[in-house]
């Protein structure tokens, strides 16, 4: 069944490219060189064979981000500029109110999908591979979370930390370093800050939805 889908996919691509070539030939025959004008072919949502991203209508997906394949995005999620989410080898799910900040990479492996819980904040340039991040966590800027790792609810992975594959980050703790290790329990004020951070990004996303325009 998968082989037939691949054949159909490849045939469709051949036909599209043949159509584009004929279109260009028609422009040349009419001495119209406007086809040489540069247009970006970037697409924010991209399928892989029959796997298509599913995105809530209330989510903010920045126009230069990329969601590829089996990716499910819940309500009030924000995916920011330059972020890449690849559901190619397995599934990626992102829970309500989570924010995936600029230049974040989320990917999967053949053995592990990636699941992001509700109200999670993932800082700029973080890389997550085939892992679980439970509700109301903060993954700091530039942090790496390896395959099979689990970040339990209401925990904080410090900026630049490297969570080794298979590691379990206990809930309510601060982890840092390379490889990441528990540093201490989060203070009550820090625990309160975690959902606040996510909520602030929800508000910022609403502002971008309302006011950002392509020019």
PDB file of N, CA and C in Angstrom, residues 2 19 22 27 31 61 72 78 90 117 122-123 131 149 159 174 183 185 207:
ATOM      1  N   UNK A   2       1.905   1.280   0.853  1.00  0.00           N
ATOM      2  CA  UNK A   2       2.783   2.440   0.914  1.00  0.00           C
ATOM      3  C   UNK A   2       3.520   2.627  -0.404  1.00  0.00           C
ATOM      4  N   UNK A  19       4.260  20.284 -16.212  1.00  0.00           N
ATOM      5  CA  UNK A  19       3.376  21.427 -16.431  1.00  0.00           C
ATOM      6  C   UNK A  19       4.114  22.747 -16.289  1.00  0.00           C
ATOM      7  N   UNK A  22       6.208  23.310 -19.416  1.00  0.00           N
ATOM      8  CA  UNK A  22       5.378  23.760 -20.534  1.00  0.00           C
ATOM      9  C   UNK A  22       4.946  25.214 -20.351  1.00  0.00           C
ATOM     10  N   UNK A  27       5.613  31.002 -22.096  1.00  0.00           N
ATOM     11  CA  UNK A  27       6.076  32.375 -21.873  1.00  0.00           C
ATOM     12  C   UNK A  27       7.147  32.762 -22.896  1.00  0.00           C
ATOM     13  N   UNK A  31       7.482  35.607 -26.060  1.00  0.00           N
ATOM     14  CA  UNK A  31       8.509  36.621 -25.792  1.00  0.00           C
ATOM     15  C   UNK A  31       8.223  37.370 -24.491  1.00  0.00           C
ATOM     16  N   UNK A  61       1.045  30.542  13.166  1.00  0.00           N
ATOM     17  CA  UNK A  61       2.166  29.886  12.496  1.00  0.00           C
ATOM     18  C   UNK A  61       2.867  30.946  11.660  1.00  0.00           C
ATOM     19  N   UNK A  72       0.698  17.775  14.590  1.00  0.00           N
ATOM     20  CA  UNK A  72      -0.617  18.178  15.091  1.00  0.00           C
ATOM     21  C   UNK A  72      -0.420  19.345  16.060  1.00  0.00           C
ATOM     22  N   UNK A  78       1.677  28.901  19.346  1.00  0.00           N
ATOM     23  CA  UNK A  78       2.392  29.821  18.457  1.00  0.00           C
ATOM     24  C   UNK A  78       3.715  29.187  18.029  1.00  0.00           C
ATOM     25  N   UNK A  90       8.160  10.197  12.395  1.00  0.00           N
ATOM     26  CA  UNK A  90       7.173   9.874  13.419  1.00  0.00           C
ATOM     27  C   UNK A  90       6.301  11.118  13.646  1.00  0.00           C
ATOM     28  N   UNK A 117       3.608  19.260  25.678  1.00  0.00           N
ATOM     29  CA  UNK A 117       2.381  19.431  26.443  1.00  0.00           C
ATOM     30  C   UNK A 117       1.801  20.832  26.332  1.00  0.00           C
ATOM     31  N   UNK A 122       9.225  26.905  24.638  1.00  0.00           N
ATOM     32  CA  UNK A 122      10.478  26.381  24.077  1.00  0.00           C
ATOM     33  C   UNK A 122      11.264  27.567  23.534  1.00  0.00           C
ATOM     34  N   UNK A 123      12.381  27.885  24.179  1.00  0.00           N
ATOM     35  CA  UNK A 123      13.148  29.083  23.866  1.00  0.00           C
ATOM     36  C   UNK A 123      13.866  29.018  22.531  1.00  0.00           C
ATOM     37  N   UNK A 131      11.307  13.262  21.823  1.00  0.00           N
ATOM     38  CA  UNK A 131      11.233  13.343  23.282  1.00  0.00           C
ATOM     39  C   UNK A 131       9.831  13.731  23.733  1.00  0.00           C
ATOM     40  N   UNK A 149      14.167  11.172  25.834  1.00  0.00           N
ATOM     41  CA  UNK A 149      14.149  11.903  27.101  1.00  0.00           C
ATOM     42  C   UNK A 149      12.722  12.303  27.454  1.00  0.00           C
ATOM     43  N   UNK A 159      19.009  27.386  29.802  1.00  0.00           N
ATOM     44  CA  UNK A 159      19.558  27.736  28.496  1.00  0.00           C
ATOM     45  C   UNK A 159      20.882  27.019  28.268  1.00  0.00           C
ATOM     46  N   UNK A 174      14.929  22.344  38.390  1.00  0.00           N
ATOM     47  CA  UNK A 174      15.782  23.059  37.447  1.00  0.00           C
ATOM     48  C   UNK A 174      16.946  22.147  37.079  1.00  0.00           C
ATOM     49  N   UNK A 183      19.789  20.646  39.398  1.00  0.00           N
ATOM     50  CA  UNK A 183      20.501  21.664  40.167  1.00  0.00           C
ATOM     51  C   UNK A 183      19.794  21.960  41.482  1.00  0.00           C
ATOM     52  N   UNK A 185      15.357  22.255  43.322  1.00  0.00           N
ATOM     53  CA  UNK A 185      13.914  22.383  43.100  1.00  0.00           C
ATOM     54  C   UNK A 185      13.593  23.830  42.731  1.00  0.00           C
ATOM     55  N   UNK A 207      -1.351  39.402  18.909  1.00  0.00           N
ATOM     56  CA  UNK A 207      -0.972  40.687  18.319  1.00  0.00           C
ATOM     57  C   UNK A 207      -0.397  40.501  16.921  1.00  0.00           C
TER      58      UNK A 207
END
